mmCIF file of C-alpha atoms in Angstrom:
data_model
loop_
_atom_site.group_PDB
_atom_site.id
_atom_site.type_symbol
_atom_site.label_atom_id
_atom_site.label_comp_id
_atom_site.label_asym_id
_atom_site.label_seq_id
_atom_site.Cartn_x
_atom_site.Cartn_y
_atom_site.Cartn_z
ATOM 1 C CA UNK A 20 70.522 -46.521 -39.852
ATOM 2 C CA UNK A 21 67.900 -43.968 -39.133
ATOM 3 C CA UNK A 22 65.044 -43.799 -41.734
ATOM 4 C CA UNK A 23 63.657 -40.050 -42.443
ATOM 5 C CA UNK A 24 60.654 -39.764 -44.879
ATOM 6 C CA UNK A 25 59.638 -36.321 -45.770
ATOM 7 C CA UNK A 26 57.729 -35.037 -48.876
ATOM 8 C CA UNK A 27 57.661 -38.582 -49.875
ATOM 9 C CA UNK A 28 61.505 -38.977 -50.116
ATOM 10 C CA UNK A 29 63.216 -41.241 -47.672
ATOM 11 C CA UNK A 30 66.716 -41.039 -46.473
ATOM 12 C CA UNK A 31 69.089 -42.957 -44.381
ATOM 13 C CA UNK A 32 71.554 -41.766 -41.508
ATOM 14 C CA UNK A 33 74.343 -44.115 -40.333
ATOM 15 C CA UNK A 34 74.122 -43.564 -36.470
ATOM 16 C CA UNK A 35 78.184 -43.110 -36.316
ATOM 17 C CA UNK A 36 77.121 -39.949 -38.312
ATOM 18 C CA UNK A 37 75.411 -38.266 -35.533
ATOM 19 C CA UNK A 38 77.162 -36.792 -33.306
ATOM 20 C CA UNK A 39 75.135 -35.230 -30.481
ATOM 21 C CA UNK A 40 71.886 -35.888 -29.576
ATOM 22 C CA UNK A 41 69.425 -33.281 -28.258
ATOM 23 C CA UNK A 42 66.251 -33.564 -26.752
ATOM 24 C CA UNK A 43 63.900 -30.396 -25.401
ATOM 25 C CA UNK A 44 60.007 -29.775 -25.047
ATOM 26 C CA UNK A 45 59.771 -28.716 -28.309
ATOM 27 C CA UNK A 46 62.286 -30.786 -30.505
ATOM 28 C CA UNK A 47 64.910 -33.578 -30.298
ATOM 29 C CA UNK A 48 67.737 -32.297 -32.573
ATOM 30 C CA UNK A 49 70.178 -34.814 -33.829
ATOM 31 C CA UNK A 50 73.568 -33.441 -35.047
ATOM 32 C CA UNK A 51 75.152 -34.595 -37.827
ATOM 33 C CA UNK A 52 78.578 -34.118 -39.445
ATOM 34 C CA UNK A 53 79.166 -30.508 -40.669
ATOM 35 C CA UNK A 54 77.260 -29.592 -37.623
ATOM 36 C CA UNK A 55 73.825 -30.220 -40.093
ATOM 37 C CA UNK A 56 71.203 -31.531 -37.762
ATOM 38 C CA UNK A 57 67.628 -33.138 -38.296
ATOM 39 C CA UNK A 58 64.944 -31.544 -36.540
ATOM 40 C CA UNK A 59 61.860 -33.758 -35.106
ATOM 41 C CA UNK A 60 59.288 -31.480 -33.834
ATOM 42 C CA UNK A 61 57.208 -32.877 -30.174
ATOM 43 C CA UNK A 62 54.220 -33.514 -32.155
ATOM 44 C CA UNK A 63 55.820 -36.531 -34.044
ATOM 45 C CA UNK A 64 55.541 -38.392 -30.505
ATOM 46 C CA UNK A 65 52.322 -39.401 -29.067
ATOM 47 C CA UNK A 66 54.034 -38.085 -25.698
ATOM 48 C CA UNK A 67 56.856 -36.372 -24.106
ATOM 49 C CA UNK A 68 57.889 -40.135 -22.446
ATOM 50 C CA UNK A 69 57.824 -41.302 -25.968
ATOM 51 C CA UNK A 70 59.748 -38.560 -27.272
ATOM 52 C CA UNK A 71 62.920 -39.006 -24.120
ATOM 53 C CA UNK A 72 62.768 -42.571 -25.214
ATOM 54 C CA UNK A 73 63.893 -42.159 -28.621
ATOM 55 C CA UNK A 74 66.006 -39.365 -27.967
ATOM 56 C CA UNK A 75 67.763 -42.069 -25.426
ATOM 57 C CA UNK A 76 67.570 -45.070 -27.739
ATOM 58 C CA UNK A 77 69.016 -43.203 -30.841
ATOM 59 C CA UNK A 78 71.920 -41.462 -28.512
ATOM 60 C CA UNK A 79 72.443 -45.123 -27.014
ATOM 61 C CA UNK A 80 72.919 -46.053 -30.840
ATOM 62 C CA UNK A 81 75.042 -43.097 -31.919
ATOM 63 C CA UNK A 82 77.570 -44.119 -28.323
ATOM 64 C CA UNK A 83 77.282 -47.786 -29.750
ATOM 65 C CA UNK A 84 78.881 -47.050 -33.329
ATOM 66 C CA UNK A 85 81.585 -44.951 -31.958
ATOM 67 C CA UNK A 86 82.955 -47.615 -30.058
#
């Protein structure tokens, strides 16, 4: 599961309910069903290597739980 905390809530996303995984200079978008996606802006990373690594590790996850 992926772990979001924002304004002190936390939820859980089940990787097999991403779909696609999107990664730019600015954000790495991950779709979710209903085409609903959660947004991580570049500044959450201490880097843009940092950033293409967990856009890579959580699209290696999402290709992982649809097999």
């Amino acid at each position: 599961h992926l772990c979001q905390i924002a304004e002190g809530q936390e939820t859980q996303t089940a990787y097999e309910t991403l779909g696609q995984v999107i990664n730019t200079a600015s954000h790495v978008f991950l779709i979710t069903a209903g085409n609903r996606a959660l947004i991580i802006p570049h500044h959450a990373f201490p880097d843009p290597a940092a950033q293409a690594a967990f856009a890579a590790q959580i699209d290696k996850k999402v290709e992982a739980s649809q097999d």
